[in-house]
PDB file of C-alpha atoms in Angstrom:
ATOM      1  CA  UNK I   1     -52.933 -19.025 -22.713  1.00 83.00           C
ATOM      2  CA  UNK I   2     -51.872 -21.525 -25.158  1.00 87.00           C
ATOM      3  CA  UNK I   3     -50.298 -19.562 -28.014  1.00 93.00           C
ATOM      4  CA  UNK I   4     -52.029 -15.757 -28.242  1.00 96.00           C
ATOM      5  CA  UNK I   5     -49.435 -13.904 -25.877  1.00 97.00           C
ATOM      6  CA  UNK I   6     -47.455 -12.565 -28.587  1.00 97.00           C
ATOM      7  CA  UNK I   7     -50.138 -11.225 -30.783  1.00 98.00           C
ATOM      8  CA  UNK I   8     -51.843 -10.653 -27.223  1.00 97.00           C
ATOM      9  CA  UNK I   9     -48.231  -8.047 -27.130  1.00 97.00           C
ATOM     10  CA  UNK I  10     -48.071  -6.712 -30.754  1.00 96.00           C
ATOM     11  CA  UNK I  11     -52.438  -6.026 -30.673  1.00 96.00           C
ATOM     12  CA  UNK I  12     -50.859  -2.983 -26.906  1.00 96.00           C
ATOM     13  CA  UNK I  13     -48.556  -2.079 -28.690  1.00 95.00           C
ATOM     14  CA  UNK I  14     -51.073  -1.566 -31.748  1.00 92.00           C
ATOM     15  CA  UNK I  15     -53.485   0.311 -29.043  1.00 90.00           C
ATOM     16  CA  UNK I  16     -51.539   2.263 -27.057  1.00 88.00           C
ATOM     17  CA  UNK I  17     -49.330   3.245 -30.230  1.00 83.00           C
ATOM     18  CA  UNK I  18     -45.734   5.316 -29.944  1.00 71.00           C
ATOM     19  CA  UNK I  19     -42.276   4.210 -31.428  1.00 74.00           C
ATOM     20  CA  UNK I  20     -43.092   1.215 -32.903  1.00 80.00           C
ATOM     21  CA  UNK I  21     -39.252   0.807 -33.464  1.00 88.00           C
ATOM     22  CA  UNK I  22     -38.444   0.493 -30.131  1.00 92.00           C
ATOM     23  CA  UNK I  23     -41.735  -0.594 -28.229  1.00 95.00           C
ATOM     24  CA  UNK I  24     -42.805  -2.995 -31.107  1.00 96.00           C
ATOM     25  CA  UNK I  25     -40.056  -5.444 -30.218  1.00 96.00           C
ATOM     26  CA  UNK I  26     -39.336  -4.277 -25.830  1.00 97.00           C
ATOM     27  CA  UNK I  27     -43.449  -5.289 -25.806  1.00 97.00           C
ATOM     28  CA  UNK I  28     -43.002  -8.771 -27.374  1.00 97.00           C
ATOM     29  CA  UNK I  29     -40.212  -9.702 -25.662  1.00 98.00           C
ATOM     30  CA  UNK I  30     -42.345  -9.117 -22.760  1.00 98.00           C
ATOM     31  CA  UNK I  31     -44.852 -11.341 -24.216  1.00 98.00           C
ATOM     32  CA  UNK I  32     -43.205 -14.191 -24.287  1.00 97.00           C
ATOM     33  CA  UNK I  33     -41.234 -13.608 -21.346  1.00 97.00           C
ATOM     34  CA  UNK I  34     -42.166 -15.369 -18.426  1.00 97.00           C
ATOM     35  CA  UNK I  35     -42.629 -18.324 -20.811  1.00 94.00           C
ATOM     36  CA  UNK I  36     -39.287 -18.044 -21.106  1.00 94.00           C
ATOM     37  CA  UNK I  37     -39.023 -20.874 -18.104  1.00 91.00           C
ATOM     38  CA  UNK I  38     -40.652 -23.188 -20.321  1.00 90.00           C
ATOM     39  CA  UNK I  39     -36.755 -24.246 -20.852  1.00 87.00           C
ATOM     40  CA  UNK I  40     -35.997 -25.333 -17.711  1.00 88.00           C
ATOM     41  CA  UNK I  41     -39.675 -27.009 -17.268  1.00 84.00           C
ATOM     42  CA  UNK I  42     -39.136 -29.420 -19.929  1.00 84.00           C
ATOM     43  CA  UNK I  43     -35.056 -29.552 -20.060  1.00 87.00           C
ATOM     44  CA  UNK I  44     -33.861 -29.517 -16.556  1.00 88.00           C
ATOM     45  CA  UNK I  45     -37.437 -30.443 -14.861  1.00 82.00           C
ATOM     46  CA  UNK I  46     -38.873 -32.881 -16.825  1.00 80.00           C
ATOM     47  CA  UNK I  47     -42.393 -31.640 -15.754  1.00 77.00           C
ATOM     48  CA  UNK I  48     -41.976 -31.619 -12.189  1.00 82.00           C
ATOM     49  CA  UNK I  49     -43.785 -28.785 -11.175  1.00 80.00           C
ATOM     50  CA  UNK I  50     -46.356 -26.626 -13.100  1.00 81.00           C
ATOM     51  CA  UNK I  51     -44.100 -23.795 -14.736  1.00 83.00           C
ATOM     52  CA  UNK I  52     -46.342 -21.333 -13.364  1.00 85.00           C
ATOM     53  CA  UNK I  53     -44.703 -21.499 -10.100  1.00 87.00           C
ATOM     54  CA  UNK I  54     -41.816 -20.639 -11.551  1.00 89.00           C
ATOM     55  CA  UNK I  55     -40.284 -17.175 -10.250  1.00 93.00           C
ATOM     56  CA  UNK I  56     -40.649 -15.993 -13.727  1.00 94.00           C
ATOM     57  CA  UNK I  57     -44.358 -16.381 -14.141  1.00 94.00           C
ATOM     58  CA  UNK I  58     -44.272 -14.137 -10.102  1.00 96.00           C
ATOM     59  CA  UNK I  59     -45.498 -10.881 -10.736  1.00 98.00           C
ATOM     60  CA  UNK I  60     -43.732  -9.878  -7.413  1.00 98.00           C
ATOM     61  CA  UNK I  61     -40.369 -11.185  -9.371  1.00 98.00           C
ATOM     62  CA  UNK I  62     -41.446  -8.590 -12.045  1.00 98.00           C
ATOM     63  CA  UNK I  63     -42.628  -6.062 -10.022  1.00 98.00           C
ATOM     64  CA  UNK I  64     -39.276  -5.851  -8.242  1.00 98.00           C
ATOM     65  CA  UNK I  65     -37.447  -5.559 -11.690  1.00 98.00           C
ATOM     66  CA  UNK I  66     -39.700  -2.887 -12.966  1.00 98.00           C
ATOM     67  CA  UNK I  67     -39.229  -0.736  -9.737  1.00 98.00           C
ATOM     68  CA  UNK I  68     -35.810  -1.364 -10.527  1.00 98.00           C
ATOM     69  CA  UNK I  69     -35.783  -0.783 -14.077  1.00 98.00           C
ATOM     70  CA  UNK I  70     -38.213   2.330 -14.995  1.00 98.00           C
ATOM     71  CA  UNK I  71     -36.182   4.114 -12.298  1.00 98.00           C
ATOM     72  CA  UNK I  72     -33.097   4.392 -13.831  1.00 97.00           C
ATOM     73  CA  UNK I  73     -34.679   4.541 -18.253  1.00 97.00           C
ATOM     74  CA  UNK I  74     -36.751   7.174 -16.876  1.00 97.00           C
ATOM     75  CA  UNK I  75     -34.644  10.049 -18.805  1.00 96.00           C
ATOM     76  CA  UNK I  76     -33.676   8.009 -21.390  1.00 96.00           C
ATOM     77  CA  UNK I  77     -35.286   7.568 -24.973  1.00 94.00           C
ATOM     78  CA  UNK I  78     -35.557   3.811 -23.603  1.00 95.00           C
ATOM     79  CA  UNK I  79     -38.159   4.989 -20.840  1.00 96.00           C
ATOM     80  CA  UNK I  80     -41.465   3.813 -23.486  1.00 95.00           C
ATOM     81  CA  UNK I  81     -40.059   0.752 -24.843  1.00 96.00           C
ATOM     82  CA  UNK I  82     -39.309  -0.802 -21.250  1.00 97.00           C
ATOM     83  CA  UNK I  83     -42.810   0.601 -20.208  1.00 97.00           C
ATOM     84  CA  UNK I  84     -43.806  -1.724 -23.092  1.00 97.00           C
ATOM     85  CA  UNK I  85     -42.056  -4.130 -21.899  1.00 98.00           C
ATOM     86  CA  UNK I  86     -43.383  -4.593 -18.694  1.00 98.00           C
ATOM     87  CA  UNK I  87     -47.172  -3.825 -19.600  1.00 97.00           C
ATOM     88  CA  UNK I  88     -46.867  -7.107 -21.894  1.00 98.00           C
ATOM     89  CA  UNK I  89     -45.401  -8.468 -19.117  1.00 98.00           C
ATOM     90  CA  UNK I  90     -48.223  -7.915 -16.805  1.00 98.00           C
ATOM     91  CA  UNK I  91     -50.395  -8.400 -19.545  1.00 98.00           C
ATOM     92  CA  UNK I  92     -49.193 -11.980 -20.224  1.00 97.00           C
ATOM     93  CA  UNK I  93     -49.607 -13.124 -16.351  1.00 98.00           C
ATOM     94  CA  UNK I  94     -52.913 -11.453 -16.121  1.00 97.00           C
ATOM     95  CA  UNK I  95     -54.207 -13.448 -19.479  1.00 97.00           C
ATOM     96  CA  UNK I  96     -52.362 -16.946 -18.092  1.00 95.00           C
ATOM     97  CA  UNK I  97     -54.666 -15.296 -15.252  1.00 96.00           C
ATOM     98  CA  UNK I  98     -57.866 -16.266 -17.124  1.00 95.00           C
ATOM     99  CA  UNK I  99     -57.457 -20.651 -16.766  1.00 92.00           C
ATOM    100  CA  UNK I 100     -54.138 -21.447 -15.202  1.00 90.00           C
ATOM    101  CA  UNK I 101     -52.812 -20.134 -12.223  1.00 93.00           C
ATOM    102  CA  UNK I 102     -50.473 -17.650 -11.117  1.00 96.00           C
ATOM    103  CA  UNK I 103     -49.136 -15.840  -7.310  1.00 96.00           C
ATOM    104  CA  UNK I 104     -50.236 -12.531  -7.516  1.00 97.00           C
ATOM    105  CA  UNK I 105     -50.600 -12.602  -4.094  1.00 97.00           C
ATOM    106  CA  UNK I 106     -46.138 -13.549  -3.664  1.00 96.00           C
ATOM    107  CA  UNK I 107     -44.806 -12.248  -1.187  1.00 96.00           C
ATOM    108  CA  UNK I 108     -47.541 -12.914   0.770  1.00 97.00           C
ATOM    109  CA  UNK I 109     -48.846 -16.151   0.196  1.00 96.00           C
ATOM    110  CA  UNK I 110     -48.004 -18.496  -2.408  1.00 93.00           C
ATOM    111  CA  UNK I 111     -51.536 -19.808  -2.677  1.00 95.00           C
ATOM    112  CA  UNK I 112     -52.410 -19.928  -6.960  1.00 94.00           C
ATOM    113  CA  UNK I 113     -54.868 -17.631  -8.375  1.00 95.00           C
ATOM    114  CA  UNK I 114     -57.812 -18.192 -11.854  1.00 94.00           C
ATOM    115  CA  UNK I 115     -60.781 -17.306 -12.974  1.00 94.00           C
ATOM    116  CA  UNK I 116     -61.784 -20.646 -13.987  1.00 94.00           C
ATOM    117  CA  UNK I 117     -60.477 -23.638 -14.187  1.00 92.00           C
ATOM    118  CA  UNK I 118     -60.041 -26.260 -16.797  1.00 92.00           C
ATOM    119  CA  UNK I 119     -61.179 -29.670 -15.880  1.00 91.00           C
ATOM    120  CA  UNK I 120     -59.105 -32.254 -17.671  1.00 92.00           C
ATOM    121  CA  UNK I 121     -62.011 -33.412 -20.185  1.00 94.00           C
ATOM    122  CA  UNK I 122     -59.682 -35.181 -22.929  1.00 94.00           C
ATOM    123  CA  UNK I 123     -56.881 -37.361 -23.495  1.00 92.00           C
ATOM    124  CA  UNK I 124     -54.275 -34.452 -23.288  1.00 91.00           C
ATOM    125  CA  UNK I 125     -54.335 -31.502 -21.333  1.00 87.00           C
ATOM    126  CA  UNK I 126     -53.750 -28.788 -24.787  1.00 90.00           C
ATOM    127  CA  UNK I 127     -56.909 -30.660 -26.440  1.00 94.00           C
ATOM    128  CA  UNK I 128     -59.127 -29.457 -22.615  1.00 92.00           C
ATOM    129  CA  UNK I 129     -58.047 -26.334 -22.915  1.00 92.00           C
ATOM    130  CA  UNK I 130     -58.320 -26.240 -26.364  1.00 93.00           C
ATOM    131  CA  UNK I 131     -62.604 -27.163 -26.359  1.00 94.00           C
ATOM    132  CA  UNK I 132     -63.079 -25.053 -22.741  1.00 94.00           C
ATOM    133  CA  UNK I 133     -64.760 -21.766 -24.349  1.00 94.00           C
ATOM    134  CA  UNK I 134     -62.081 -19.742 -22.359  1.00 94.00           C
ATOM    135  CA  UNK I 135     -59.789 -20.617 -25.641  1.00 95.00           C
ATOM    136  CA  UNK I 136     -62.421 -18.236 -27.550  1.00 96.00           C
ATOM    137  CA  UNK I 137     -59.954 -15.710 -25.677  1.00 96.00           C
ATOM    138  CA  UNK I 138     -57.496 -16.915 -27.595  1.00 96.00           C
ATOM    139  CA  UNK I 139     -58.988 -16.769 -30.890  1.00 97.00           C
ATOM    140  CA  UNK I 140     -60.278 -13.206 -30.125  1.00 97.00           C
ATOM    141  CA  UNK I 141     -56.818 -11.683 -29.491  1.00 97.00           C
ATOM    142  CA  UNK I 142     -55.575 -13.288 -32.801  1.00 97.00           C
ATOM    143  CA  UNK I 143     -58.906 -11.498 -34.390  1.00 98.00           C
ATOM    144  CA  UNK I 144     -57.531  -8.766 -33.058  1.00 97.00           C
ATOM    145  CA  UNK I 145     -53.873  -9.013 -34.048  1.00 96.00           C
ATOM    146  CA  UNK I 146     -54.940  -9.960 -37.427  1.00 97.00           C
ATOM    147  CA  UNK I 147     -57.113  -6.984 -37.764  1.00 96.00           C
ATOM    148  CA  UNK I 148     -54.783  -4.714 -36.574  1.00 94.00           C
ATOM    149  CA  UNK I 149     -52.457  -6.169 -39.384  1.00 92.00           C
ATOM    150  CA  UNK I 150     -54.044  -5.850 -42.185  1.00 94.00           C
ATOM    151  CA  UNK I 151     -55.658  -2.486 -41.406  1.00 90.00           C
ATOM    152  CA  UNK I 152     -52.082  -1.133 -40.422  1.00 84.00           C
ATOM    153  CA  UNK I 153     -50.534  -2.901 -43.674  1.00 83.00           C
ATOM    154  CA  UNK I 154     -53.145  -1.173 -45.919  1.00 83.00           C
ATOM    155  CA  UNK I 155     -52.252   1.899 -44.409  1.00 79.00           C
ATOM    156  CA  UNK I 156     -49.029   2.072 -45.095  1.00 76.00           C
ATOM    157  CA  UNK I 157     -49.912   0.879 -48.371  1.00 80.00           C
ATOM    158  CA  UNK I 158     -51.609   3.627 -49.069  1.00 79.00           C
ATOM    159  CA  UNK I 159     -49.998   6.260 -48.030  1.00 75.00           C
TER     160      UNK I 159
END
């Protein structure tokens, strides 16, 4: 998934409803949180190790973080936002699993899993993804997010 994590987080919150004041920012942050590793990937590592191998793309890390955060916030007004954050993180990892590799079985195995392998058919890896049939999922997510936003904007305007 190249571009659709943020709109996927938006779709997630709009689909479940709830307190958008807290949940929307939390879900949008969670939708891109695993990609914070791109800073290290480009500025420190120089791309030597694929960023899906970093701890921010390992579901076990986020599961452990959720196991700590959710009980702590269970009786607060921040609990729904915390649920939205971790739901968006796991949505991100699930979307990355379509054509990218995620270590879902860690710590039992460090073997990355993916549904579809995108072959290097173009001069740059980005173009290989853009011209692969799985990119239709990204377009669909963007269209869904835009449709939800337009519908909500019209509904708010008409009230």
